[in-house]
mmCIF file with all atom_site columns, C-alpha atoms and ligand atoms in Angstrom:
data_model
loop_
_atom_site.group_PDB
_atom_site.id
_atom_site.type_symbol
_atom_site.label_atom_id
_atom_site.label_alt_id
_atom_site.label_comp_id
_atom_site.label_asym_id
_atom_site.label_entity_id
_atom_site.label_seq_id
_atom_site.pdbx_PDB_ins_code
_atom_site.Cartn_x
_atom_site.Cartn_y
_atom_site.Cartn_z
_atom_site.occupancy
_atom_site.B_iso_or_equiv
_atom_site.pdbx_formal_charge
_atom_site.auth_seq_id
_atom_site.auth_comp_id
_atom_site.auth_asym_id
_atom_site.auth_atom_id
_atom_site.pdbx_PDB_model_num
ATOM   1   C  CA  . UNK A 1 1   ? 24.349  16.593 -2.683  1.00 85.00 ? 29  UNK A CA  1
ATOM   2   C  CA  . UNK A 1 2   ? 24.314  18.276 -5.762  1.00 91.00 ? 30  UNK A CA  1
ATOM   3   C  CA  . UNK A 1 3   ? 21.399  17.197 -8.020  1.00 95.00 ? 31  UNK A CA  1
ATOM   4   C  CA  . UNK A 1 4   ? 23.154  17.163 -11.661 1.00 96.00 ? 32  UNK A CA  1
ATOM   5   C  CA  . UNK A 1 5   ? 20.793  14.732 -13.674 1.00 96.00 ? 33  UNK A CA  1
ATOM   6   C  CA  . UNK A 1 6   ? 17.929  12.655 -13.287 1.00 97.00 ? 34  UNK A CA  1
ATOM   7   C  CA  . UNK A 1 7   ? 15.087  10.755 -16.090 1.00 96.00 ? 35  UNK A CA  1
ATOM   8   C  CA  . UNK A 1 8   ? 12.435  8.779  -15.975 1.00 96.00 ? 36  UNK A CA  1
ATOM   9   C  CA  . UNK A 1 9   ? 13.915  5.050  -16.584 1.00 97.00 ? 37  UNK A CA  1
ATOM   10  C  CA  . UNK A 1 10  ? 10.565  3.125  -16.592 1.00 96.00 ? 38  UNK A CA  1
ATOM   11  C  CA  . UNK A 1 11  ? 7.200   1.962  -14.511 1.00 96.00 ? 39  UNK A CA  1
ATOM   12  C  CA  . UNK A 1 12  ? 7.595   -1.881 -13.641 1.00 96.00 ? 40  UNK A CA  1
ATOM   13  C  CA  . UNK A 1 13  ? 4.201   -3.748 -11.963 1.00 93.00 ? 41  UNK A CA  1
ATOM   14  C  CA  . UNK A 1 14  ? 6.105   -6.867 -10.930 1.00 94.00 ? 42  UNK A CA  1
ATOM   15  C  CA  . UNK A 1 15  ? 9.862   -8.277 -11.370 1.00 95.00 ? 43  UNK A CA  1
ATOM   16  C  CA  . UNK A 1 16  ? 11.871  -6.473 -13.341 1.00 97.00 ? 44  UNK A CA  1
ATOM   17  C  CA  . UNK A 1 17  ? 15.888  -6.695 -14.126 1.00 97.00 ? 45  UNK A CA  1
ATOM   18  C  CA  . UNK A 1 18  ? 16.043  -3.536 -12.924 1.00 98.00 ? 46  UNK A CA  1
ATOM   19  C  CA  . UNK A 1 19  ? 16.060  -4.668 -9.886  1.00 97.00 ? 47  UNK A CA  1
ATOM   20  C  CA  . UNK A 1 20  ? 18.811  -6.509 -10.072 1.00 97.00 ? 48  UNK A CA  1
ATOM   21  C  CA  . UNK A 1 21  ? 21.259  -3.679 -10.294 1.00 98.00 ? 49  UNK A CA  1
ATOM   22  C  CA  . UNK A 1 22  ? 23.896  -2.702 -8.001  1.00 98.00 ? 50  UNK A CA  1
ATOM   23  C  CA  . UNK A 1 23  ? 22.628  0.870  -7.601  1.00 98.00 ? 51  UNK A CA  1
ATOM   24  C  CA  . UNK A 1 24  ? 21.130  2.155  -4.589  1.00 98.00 ? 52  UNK A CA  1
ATOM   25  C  CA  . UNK A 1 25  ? 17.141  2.646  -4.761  1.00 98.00 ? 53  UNK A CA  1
ATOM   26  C  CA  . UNK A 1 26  ? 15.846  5.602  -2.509  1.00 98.00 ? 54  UNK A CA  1
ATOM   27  C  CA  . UNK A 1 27  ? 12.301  4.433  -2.351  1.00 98.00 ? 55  UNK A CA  1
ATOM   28  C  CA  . UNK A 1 28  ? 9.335   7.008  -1.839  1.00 97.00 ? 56  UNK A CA  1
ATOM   29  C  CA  . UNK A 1 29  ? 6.412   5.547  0.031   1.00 96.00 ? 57  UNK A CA  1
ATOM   30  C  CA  . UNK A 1 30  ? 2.994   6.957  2.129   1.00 96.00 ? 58  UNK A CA  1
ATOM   31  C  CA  . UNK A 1 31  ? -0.194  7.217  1.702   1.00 94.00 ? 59  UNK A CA  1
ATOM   32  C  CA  . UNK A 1 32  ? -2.268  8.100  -1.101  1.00 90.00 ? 60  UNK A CA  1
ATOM   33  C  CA  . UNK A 1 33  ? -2.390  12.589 -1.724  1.00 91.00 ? 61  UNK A CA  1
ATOM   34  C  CA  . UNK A 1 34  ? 0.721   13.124 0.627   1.00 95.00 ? 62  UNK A CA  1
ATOM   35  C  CA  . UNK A 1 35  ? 3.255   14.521 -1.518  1.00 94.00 ? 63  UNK A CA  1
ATOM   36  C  CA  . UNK A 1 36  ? 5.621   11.950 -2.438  1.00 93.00 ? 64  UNK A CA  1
ATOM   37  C  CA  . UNK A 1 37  ? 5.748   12.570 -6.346  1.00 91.00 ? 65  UNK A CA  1
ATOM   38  C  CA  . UNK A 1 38  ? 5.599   16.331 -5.351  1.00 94.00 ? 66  UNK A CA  1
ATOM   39  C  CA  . UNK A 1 39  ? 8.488   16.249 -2.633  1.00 97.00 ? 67  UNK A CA  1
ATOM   40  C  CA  . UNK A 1 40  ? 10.844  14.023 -4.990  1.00 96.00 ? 68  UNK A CA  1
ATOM   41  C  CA  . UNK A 1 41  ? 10.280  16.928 -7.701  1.00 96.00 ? 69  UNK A CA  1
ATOM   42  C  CA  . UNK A 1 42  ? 11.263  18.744 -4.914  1.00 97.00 ? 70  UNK A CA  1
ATOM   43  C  CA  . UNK A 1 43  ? 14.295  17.366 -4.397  1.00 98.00 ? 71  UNK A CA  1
ATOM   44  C  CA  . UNK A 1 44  ? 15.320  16.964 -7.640  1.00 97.00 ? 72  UNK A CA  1
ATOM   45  C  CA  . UNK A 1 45  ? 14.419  20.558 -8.616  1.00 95.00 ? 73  UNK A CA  1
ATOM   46  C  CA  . UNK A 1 46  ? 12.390  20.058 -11.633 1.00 93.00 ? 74  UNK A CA  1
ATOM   47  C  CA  . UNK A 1 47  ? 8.947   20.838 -11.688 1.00 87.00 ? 75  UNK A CA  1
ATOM   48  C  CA  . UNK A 1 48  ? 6.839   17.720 -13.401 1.00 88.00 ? 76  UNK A CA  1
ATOM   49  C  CA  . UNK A 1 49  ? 9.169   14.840 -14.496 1.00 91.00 ? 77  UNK A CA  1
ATOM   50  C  CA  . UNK A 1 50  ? 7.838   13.012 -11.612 1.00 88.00 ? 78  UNK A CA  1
ATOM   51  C  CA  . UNK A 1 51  ? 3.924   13.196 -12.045 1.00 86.00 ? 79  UNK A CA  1
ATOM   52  C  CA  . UNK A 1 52  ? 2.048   14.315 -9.152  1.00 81.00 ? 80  UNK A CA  1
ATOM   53  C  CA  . UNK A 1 53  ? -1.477  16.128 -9.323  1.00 76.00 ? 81  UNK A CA  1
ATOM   54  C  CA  . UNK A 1 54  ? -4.540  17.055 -7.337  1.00 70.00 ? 82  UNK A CA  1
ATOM   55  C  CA  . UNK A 1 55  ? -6.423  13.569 -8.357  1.00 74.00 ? 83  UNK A CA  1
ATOM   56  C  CA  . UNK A 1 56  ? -4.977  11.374 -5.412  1.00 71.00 ? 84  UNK A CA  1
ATOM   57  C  CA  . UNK A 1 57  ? -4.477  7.229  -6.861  1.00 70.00 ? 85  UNK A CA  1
ATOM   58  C  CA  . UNK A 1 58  ? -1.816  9.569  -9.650  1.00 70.00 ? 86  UNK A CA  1
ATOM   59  C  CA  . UNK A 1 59  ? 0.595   6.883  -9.273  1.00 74.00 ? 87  UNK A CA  1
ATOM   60  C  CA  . UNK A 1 60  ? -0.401  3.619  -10.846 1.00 82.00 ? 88  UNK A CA  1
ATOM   61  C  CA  . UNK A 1 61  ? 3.398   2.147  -10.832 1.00 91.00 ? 89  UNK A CA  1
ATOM   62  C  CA  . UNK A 1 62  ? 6.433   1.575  -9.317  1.00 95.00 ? 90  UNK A CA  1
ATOM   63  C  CA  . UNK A 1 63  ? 8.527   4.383  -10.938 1.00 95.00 ? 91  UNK A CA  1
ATOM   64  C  CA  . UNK A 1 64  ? 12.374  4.523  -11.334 1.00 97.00 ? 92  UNK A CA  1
ATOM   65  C  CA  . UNK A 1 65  ? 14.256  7.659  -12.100 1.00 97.00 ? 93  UNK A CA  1
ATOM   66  C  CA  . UNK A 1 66  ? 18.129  7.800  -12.784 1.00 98.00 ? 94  UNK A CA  1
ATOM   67  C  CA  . UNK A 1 67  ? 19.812  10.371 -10.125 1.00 98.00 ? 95  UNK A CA  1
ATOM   68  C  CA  . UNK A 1 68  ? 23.185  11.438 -11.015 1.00 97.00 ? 96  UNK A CA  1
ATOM   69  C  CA  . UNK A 1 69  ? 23.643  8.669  -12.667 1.00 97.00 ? 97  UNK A CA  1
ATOM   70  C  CA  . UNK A 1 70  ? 24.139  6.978  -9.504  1.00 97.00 ? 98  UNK A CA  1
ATOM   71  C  CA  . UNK A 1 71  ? 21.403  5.486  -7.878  1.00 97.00 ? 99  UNK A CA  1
ATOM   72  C  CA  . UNK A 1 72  ? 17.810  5.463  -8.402  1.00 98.00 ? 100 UNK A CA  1
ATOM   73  C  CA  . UNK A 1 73  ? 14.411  7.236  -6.753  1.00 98.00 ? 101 UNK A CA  1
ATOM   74  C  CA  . UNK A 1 74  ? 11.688  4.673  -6.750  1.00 97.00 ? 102 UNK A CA  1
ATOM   75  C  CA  . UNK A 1 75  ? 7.773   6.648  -6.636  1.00 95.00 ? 103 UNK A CA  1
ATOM   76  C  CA  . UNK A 1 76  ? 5.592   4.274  -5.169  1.00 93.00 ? 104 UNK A CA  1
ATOM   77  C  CA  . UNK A 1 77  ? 1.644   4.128  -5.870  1.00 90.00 ? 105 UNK A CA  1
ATOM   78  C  CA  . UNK A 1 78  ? 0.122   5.253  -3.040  1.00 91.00 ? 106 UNK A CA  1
ATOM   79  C  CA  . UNK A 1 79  ? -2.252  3.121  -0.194  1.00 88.00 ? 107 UNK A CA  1
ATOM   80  C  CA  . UNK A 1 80  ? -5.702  3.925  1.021   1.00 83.00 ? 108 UNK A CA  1
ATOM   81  C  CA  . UNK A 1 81  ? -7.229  6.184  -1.593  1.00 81.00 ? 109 UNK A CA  1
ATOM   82  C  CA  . UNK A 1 82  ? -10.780 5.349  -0.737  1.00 77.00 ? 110 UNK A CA  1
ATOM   83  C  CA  . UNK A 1 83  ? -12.485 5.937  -3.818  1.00 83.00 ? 111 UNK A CA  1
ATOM   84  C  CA  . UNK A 1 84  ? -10.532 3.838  -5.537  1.00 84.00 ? 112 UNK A CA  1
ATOM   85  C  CA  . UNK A 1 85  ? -12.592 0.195  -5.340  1.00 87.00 ? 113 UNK A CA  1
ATOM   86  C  CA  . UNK A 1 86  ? -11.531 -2.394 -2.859  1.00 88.00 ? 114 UNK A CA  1
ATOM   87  C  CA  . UNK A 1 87  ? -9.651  -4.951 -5.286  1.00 89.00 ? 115 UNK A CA  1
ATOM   88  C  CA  . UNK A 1 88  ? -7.746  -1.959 -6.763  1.00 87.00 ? 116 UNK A CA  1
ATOM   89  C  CA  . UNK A 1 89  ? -6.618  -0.915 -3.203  1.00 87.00 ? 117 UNK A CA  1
ATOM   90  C  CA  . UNK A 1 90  ? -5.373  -4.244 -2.559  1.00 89.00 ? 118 UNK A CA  1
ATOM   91  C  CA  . UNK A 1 91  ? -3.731  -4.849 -5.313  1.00 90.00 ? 119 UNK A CA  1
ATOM   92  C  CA  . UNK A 1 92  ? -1.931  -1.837 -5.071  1.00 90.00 ? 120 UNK A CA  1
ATOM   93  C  CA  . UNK A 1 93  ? -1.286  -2.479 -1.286  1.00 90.00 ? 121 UNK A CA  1
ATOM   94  C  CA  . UNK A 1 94  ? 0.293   -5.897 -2.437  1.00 92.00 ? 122 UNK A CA  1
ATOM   95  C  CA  . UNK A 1 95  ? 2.489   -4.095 -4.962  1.00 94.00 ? 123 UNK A CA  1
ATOM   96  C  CA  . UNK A 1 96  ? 4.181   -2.011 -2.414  1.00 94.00 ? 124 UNK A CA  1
ATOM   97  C  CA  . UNK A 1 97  ? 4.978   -4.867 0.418   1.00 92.00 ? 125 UNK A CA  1
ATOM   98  C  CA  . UNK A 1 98  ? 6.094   -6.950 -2.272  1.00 95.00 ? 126 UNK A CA  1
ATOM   99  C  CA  . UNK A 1 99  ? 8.819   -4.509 -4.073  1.00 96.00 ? 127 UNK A CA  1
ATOM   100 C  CA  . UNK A 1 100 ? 9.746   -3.778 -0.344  1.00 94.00 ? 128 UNK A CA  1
ATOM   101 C  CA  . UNK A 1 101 ? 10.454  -7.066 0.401   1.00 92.00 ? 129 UNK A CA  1
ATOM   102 C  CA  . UNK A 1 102 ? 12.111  -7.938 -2.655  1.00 95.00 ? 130 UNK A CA  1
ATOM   103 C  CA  . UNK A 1 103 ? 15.899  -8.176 -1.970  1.00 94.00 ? 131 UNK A CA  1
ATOM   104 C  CA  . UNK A 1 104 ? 17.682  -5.234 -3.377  1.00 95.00 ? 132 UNK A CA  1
ATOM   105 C  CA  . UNK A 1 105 ? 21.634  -3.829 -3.757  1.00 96.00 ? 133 UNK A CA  1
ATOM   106 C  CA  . UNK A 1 106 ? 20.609  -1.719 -1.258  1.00 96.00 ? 134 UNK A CA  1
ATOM   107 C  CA  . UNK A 1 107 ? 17.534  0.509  -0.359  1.00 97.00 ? 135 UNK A CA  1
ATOM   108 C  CA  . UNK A 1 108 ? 16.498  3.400  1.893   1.00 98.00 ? 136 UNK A CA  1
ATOM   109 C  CA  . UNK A 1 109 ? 13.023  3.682  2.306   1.00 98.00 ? 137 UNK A CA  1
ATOM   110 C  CA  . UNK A 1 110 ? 11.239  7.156  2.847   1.00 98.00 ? 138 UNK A CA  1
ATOM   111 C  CA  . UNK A 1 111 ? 8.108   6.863  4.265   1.00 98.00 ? 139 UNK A CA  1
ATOM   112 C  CA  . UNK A 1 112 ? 5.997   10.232 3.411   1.00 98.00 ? 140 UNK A CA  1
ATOM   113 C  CA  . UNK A 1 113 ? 3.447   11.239 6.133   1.00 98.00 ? 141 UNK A CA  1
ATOM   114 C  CA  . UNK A 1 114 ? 1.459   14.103 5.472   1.00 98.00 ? 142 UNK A CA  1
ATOM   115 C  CA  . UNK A 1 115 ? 2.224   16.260 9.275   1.00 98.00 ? 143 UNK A CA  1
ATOM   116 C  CA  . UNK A 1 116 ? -1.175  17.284 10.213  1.00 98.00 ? 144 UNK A CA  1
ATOM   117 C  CA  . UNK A 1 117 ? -2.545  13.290 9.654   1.00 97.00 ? 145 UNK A CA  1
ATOM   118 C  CA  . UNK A 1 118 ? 0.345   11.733 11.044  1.00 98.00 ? 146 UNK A CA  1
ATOM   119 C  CA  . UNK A 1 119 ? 0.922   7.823  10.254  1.00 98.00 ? 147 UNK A CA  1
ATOM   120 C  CA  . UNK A 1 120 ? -1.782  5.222  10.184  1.00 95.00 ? 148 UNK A CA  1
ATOM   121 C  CA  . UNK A 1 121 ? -2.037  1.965  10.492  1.00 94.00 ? 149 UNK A CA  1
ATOM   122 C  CA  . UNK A 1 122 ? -0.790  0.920  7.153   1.00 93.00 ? 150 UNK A CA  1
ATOM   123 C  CA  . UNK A 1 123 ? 2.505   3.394  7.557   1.00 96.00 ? 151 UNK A CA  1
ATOM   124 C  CA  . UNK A 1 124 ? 3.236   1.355  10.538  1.00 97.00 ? 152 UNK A CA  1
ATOM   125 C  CA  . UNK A 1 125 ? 3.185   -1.754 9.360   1.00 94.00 ? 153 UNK A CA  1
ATOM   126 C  CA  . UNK A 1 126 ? 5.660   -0.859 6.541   1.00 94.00 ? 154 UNK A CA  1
ATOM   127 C  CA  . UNK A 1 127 ? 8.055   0.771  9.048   1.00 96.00 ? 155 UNK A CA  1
ATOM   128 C  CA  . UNK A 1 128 ? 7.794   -2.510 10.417  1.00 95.00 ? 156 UNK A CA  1
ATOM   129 C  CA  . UNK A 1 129 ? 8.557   -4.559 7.412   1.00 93.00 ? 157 UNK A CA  1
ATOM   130 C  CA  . UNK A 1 130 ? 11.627  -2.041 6.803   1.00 94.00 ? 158 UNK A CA  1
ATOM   131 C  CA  . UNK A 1 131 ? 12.913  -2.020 10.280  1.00 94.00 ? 159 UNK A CA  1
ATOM   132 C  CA  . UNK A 1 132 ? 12.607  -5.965 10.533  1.00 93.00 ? 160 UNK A CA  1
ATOM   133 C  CA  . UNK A 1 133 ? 14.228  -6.649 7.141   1.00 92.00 ? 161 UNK A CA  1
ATOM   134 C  CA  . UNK A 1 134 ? 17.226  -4.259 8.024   1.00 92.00 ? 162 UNK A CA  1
ATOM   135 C  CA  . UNK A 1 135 ? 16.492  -1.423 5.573   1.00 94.00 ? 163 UNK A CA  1
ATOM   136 C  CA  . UNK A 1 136 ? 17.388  2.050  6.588   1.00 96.00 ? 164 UNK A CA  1
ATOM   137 C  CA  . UNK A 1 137 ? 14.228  4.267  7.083   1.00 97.00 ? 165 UNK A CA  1
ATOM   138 C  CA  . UNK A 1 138 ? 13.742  7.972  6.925   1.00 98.00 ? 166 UNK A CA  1
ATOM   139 C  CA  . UNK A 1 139 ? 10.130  9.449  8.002   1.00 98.00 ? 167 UNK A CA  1
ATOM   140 C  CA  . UNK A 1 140 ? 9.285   13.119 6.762   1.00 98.00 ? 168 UNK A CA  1
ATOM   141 C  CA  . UNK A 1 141 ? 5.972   14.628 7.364   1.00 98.00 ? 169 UNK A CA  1
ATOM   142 C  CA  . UNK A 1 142 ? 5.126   16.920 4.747   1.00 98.00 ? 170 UNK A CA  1
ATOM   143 C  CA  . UNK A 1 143 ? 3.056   19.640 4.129   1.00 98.00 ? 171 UNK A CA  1
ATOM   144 C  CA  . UNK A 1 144 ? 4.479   21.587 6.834   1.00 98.00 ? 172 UNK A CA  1
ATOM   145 C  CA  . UNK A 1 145 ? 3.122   25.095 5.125   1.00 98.00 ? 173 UNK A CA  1
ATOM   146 C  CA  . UNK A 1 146 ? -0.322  24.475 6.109   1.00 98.00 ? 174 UNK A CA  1
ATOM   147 C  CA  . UNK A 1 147 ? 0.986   24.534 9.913   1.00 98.00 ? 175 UNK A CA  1
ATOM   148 C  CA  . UNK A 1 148 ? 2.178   27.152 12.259  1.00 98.00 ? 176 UNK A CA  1
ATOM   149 C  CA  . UNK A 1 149 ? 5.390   26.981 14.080  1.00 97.00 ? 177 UNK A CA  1
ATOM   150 C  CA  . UNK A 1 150 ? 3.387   26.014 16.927  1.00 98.00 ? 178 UNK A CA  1
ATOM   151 C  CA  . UNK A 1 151 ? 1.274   22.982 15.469  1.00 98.00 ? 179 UNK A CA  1
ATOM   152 C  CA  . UNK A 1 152 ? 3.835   22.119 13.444  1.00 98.00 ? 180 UNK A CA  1
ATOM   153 C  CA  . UNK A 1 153 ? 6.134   20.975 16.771  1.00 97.00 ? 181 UNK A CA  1
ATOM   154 C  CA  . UNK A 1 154 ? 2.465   19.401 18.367  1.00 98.00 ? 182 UNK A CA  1
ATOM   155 C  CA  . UNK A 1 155 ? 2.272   17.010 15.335  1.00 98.00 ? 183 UNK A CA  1
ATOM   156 C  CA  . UNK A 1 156 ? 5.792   16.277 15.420  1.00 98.00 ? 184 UNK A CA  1
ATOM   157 C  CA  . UNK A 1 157 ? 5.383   15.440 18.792  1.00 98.00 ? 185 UNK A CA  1
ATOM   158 C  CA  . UNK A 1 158 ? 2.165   13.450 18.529  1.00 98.00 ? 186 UNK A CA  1
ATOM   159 C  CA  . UNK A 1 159 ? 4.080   11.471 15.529  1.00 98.00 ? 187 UNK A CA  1
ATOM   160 C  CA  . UNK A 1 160 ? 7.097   10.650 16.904  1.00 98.00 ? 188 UNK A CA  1
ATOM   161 C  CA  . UNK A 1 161 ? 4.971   9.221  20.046  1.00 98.00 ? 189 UNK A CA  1
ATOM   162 C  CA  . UNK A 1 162 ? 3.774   6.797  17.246  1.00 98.00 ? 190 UNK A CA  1
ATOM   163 C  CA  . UNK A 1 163 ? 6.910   6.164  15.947  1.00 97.00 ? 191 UNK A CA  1
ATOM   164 C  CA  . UNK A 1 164 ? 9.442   5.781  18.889  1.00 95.00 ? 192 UNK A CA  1
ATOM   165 C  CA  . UNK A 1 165 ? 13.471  6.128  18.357  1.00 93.00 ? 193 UNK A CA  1
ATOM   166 C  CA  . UNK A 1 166 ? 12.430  7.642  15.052  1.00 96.00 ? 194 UNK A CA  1
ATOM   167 C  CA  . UNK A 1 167 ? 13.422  11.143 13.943  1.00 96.00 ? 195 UNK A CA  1
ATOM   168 C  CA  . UNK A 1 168 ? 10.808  12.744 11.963  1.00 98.00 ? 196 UNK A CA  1
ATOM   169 C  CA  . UNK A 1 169 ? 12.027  15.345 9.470   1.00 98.00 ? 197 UNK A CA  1
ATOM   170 C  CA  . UNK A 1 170 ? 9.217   18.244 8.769   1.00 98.00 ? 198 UNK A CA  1
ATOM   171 C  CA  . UNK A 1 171 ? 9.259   19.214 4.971   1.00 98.00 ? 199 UNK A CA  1
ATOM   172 C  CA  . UNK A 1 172 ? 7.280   20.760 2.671   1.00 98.00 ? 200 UNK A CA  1
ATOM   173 C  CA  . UNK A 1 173 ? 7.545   20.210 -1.615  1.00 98.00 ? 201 UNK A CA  1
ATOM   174 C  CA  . UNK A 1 174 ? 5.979   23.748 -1.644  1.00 98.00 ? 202 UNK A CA  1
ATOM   175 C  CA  . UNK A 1 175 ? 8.443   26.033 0.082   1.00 98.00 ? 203 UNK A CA  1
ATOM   176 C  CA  . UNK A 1 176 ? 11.413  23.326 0.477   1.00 98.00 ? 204 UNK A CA  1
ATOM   177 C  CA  . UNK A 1 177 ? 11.257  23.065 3.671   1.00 98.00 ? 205 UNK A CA  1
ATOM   178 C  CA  . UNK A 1 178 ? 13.963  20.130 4.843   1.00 98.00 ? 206 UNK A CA  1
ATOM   179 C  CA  . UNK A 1 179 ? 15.037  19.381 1.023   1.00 98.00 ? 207 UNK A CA  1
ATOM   180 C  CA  . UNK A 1 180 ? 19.029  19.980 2.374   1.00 97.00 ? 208 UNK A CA  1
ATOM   181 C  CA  . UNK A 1 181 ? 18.378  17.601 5.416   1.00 98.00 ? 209 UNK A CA  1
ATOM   182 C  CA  . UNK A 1 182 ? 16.557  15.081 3.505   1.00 98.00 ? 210 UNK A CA  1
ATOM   183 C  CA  . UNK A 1 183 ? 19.307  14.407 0.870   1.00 97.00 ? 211 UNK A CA  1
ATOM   184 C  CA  . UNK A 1 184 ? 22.176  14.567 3.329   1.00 97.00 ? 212 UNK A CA  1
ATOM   185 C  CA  . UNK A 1 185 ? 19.896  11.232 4.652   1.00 97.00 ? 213 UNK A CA  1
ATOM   186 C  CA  . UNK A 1 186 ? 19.623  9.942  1.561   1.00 96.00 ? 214 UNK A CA  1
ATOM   187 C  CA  . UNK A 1 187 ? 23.847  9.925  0.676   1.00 94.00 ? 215 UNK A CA  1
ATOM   188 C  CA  . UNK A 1 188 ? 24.873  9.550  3.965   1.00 92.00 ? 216 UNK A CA  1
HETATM 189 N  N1  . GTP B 2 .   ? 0.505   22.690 0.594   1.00 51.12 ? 23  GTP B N1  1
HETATM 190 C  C1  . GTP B 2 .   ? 1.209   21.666 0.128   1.00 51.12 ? 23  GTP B C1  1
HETATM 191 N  N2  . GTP B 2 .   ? 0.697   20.875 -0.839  1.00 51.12 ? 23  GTP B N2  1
HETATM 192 C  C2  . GTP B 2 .   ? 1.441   19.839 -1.288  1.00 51.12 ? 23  GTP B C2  1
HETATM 193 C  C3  . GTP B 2 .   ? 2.738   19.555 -0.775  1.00 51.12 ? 23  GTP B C3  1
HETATM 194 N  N3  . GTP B 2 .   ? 3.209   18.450 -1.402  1.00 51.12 ? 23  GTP B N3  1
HETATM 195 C  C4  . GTP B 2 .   ? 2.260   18.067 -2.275  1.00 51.12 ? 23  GTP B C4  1
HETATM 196 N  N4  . GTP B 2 .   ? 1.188   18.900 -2.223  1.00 51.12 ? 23  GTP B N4  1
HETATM 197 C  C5  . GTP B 2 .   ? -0.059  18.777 -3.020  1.00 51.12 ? 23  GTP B C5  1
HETATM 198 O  O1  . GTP B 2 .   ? -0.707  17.561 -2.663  1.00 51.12 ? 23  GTP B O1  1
HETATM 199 C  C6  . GTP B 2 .   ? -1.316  16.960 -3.804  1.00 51.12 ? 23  GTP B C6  1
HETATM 200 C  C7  . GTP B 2 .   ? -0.798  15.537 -3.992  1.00 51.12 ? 23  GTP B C7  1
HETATM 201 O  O2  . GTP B 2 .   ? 0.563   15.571 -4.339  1.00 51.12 ? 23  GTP B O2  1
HETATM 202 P  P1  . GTP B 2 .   ? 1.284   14.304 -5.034  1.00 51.12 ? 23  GTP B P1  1
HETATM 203 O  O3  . GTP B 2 .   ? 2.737   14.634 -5.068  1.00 51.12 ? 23  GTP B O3  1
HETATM 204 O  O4  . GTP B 2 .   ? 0.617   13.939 -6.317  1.00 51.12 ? 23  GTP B O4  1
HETATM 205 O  O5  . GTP B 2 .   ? 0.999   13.166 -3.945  1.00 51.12 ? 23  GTP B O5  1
HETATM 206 P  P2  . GTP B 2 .   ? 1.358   11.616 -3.998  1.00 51.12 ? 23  GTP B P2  1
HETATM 207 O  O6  . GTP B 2 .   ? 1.676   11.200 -2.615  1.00 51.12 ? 23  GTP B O6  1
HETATM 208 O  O7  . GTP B 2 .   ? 2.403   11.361 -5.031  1.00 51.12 ? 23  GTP B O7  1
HETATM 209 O  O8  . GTP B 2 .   ? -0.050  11.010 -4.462  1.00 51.12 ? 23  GTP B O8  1
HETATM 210 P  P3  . GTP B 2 .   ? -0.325  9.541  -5.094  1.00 51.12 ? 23  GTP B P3  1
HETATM 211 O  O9  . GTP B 2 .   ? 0.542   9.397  -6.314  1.00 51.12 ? 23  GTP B O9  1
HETATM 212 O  O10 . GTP B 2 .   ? -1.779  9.586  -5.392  1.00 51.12 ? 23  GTP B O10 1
HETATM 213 O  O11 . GTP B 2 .   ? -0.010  8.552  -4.055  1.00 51.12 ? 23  GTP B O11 1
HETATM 214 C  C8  . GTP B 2 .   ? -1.005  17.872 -4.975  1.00 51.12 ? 23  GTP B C8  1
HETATM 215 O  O12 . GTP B 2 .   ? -2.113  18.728 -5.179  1.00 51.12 ? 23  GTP B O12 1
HETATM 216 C  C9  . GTP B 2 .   ? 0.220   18.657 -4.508  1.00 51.12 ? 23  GTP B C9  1
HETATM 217 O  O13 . GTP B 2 .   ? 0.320   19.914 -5.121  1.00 51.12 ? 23  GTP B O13 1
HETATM 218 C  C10 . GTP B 2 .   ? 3.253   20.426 0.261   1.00 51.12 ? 23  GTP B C10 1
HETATM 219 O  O14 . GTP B 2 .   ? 4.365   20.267 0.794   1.00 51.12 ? 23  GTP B O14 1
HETATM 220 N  N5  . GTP B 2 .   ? 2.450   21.452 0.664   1.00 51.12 ? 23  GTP B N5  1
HETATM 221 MG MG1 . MG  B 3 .   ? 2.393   10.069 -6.643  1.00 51.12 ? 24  MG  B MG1 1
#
């Protein structure tokens, strides 16, 4: 896919029109510090309209951006940053399982594991709200610079035994890594 256009359309916290719409919504979600705002710059090839940064908790909405005038990328806040206080966490926590379970046009969700942590409990339980309510899933685990060849196919290995039937894609927003492989998921 070629990437043409893409803008911010807005942050929603809670029901929104948007929506609504009969546009696809590719839906970026992980734990807090991954990569996710990083990887969909990434694969959108611009540099900062999706803000990502070195303080993890960057992402305090749910985030739509106009692709090709086509369908949307949604960035998801992220779950688990543990400085962030308790109510804070939950809230946010809430805010994810709710938009996923809102009923949508359609959705793919991408859930963004960072390769040398692999998925925890919380990335599980959203594969399983995905899988159960019929929603196509992609996994990537990113970061896949800071590995060797070597560890990088361990951690795939000690992922996918976490995530059965599911193939992981290894990525990296740094040196692209899997960007071509990622959006042939995402239109296919
Ligand atoms: N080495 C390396 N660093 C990365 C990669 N992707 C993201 N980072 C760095 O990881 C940090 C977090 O990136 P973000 O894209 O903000 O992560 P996020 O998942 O959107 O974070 P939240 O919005 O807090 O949930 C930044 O310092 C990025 O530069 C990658 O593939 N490789
Ligand atoms: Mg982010």
């Amino acid at each position: 896919m070629q990437i043409k256009s893409a803008e911010f359309i807005k942050g929603i916290r809670g029901t929104d029109n948007i929506l609504n719409e009969q546009k696809m919504q590719v839906a970026f979600v992980g734990r807090s510090n991954v990569g996710k705002s990083s990887l969909m710059n990434c694969l959108l090839n611009r540099v900062d309209l999706v803000k990502s940064g070195k303080l993890p908790g960057k992402t305090k909405e749910i985030n739509f951006f106009l692709v090709n005038d086509k369908f949307y990328f949604v960035d998801l806040p992220g779950y688990g940053y543990a400085k962030l206080p308790l109510e804070t966490r939950e809230q946010l926590a809430k805010m994810i399982q709710w938009y996923l379970q809102q009923e949508v046009f359609k959705r793919k969700v991408v859930i963004v594991l960072d390769i040398k942590a692999g998925p925890n409990e919380m990335d599980l339980e959203i594969l399983r709200i995905v899988q159960e309510s019929g929603q196509e899933v992609i996994v990537v685990a990113n970061k896949a610079d800071k590995l060797n060849q070597h560890k990088q196919s361990e951690q795939l290995k000690m992922i996918s035994a976490k995530m059965p039937g599911i193939i992981i894609i290894p990525c990296s927003a740094t040196t692209r890594l899997g960007r071509e492989e990622i959006l042939k998921k995402i239109t296919a």
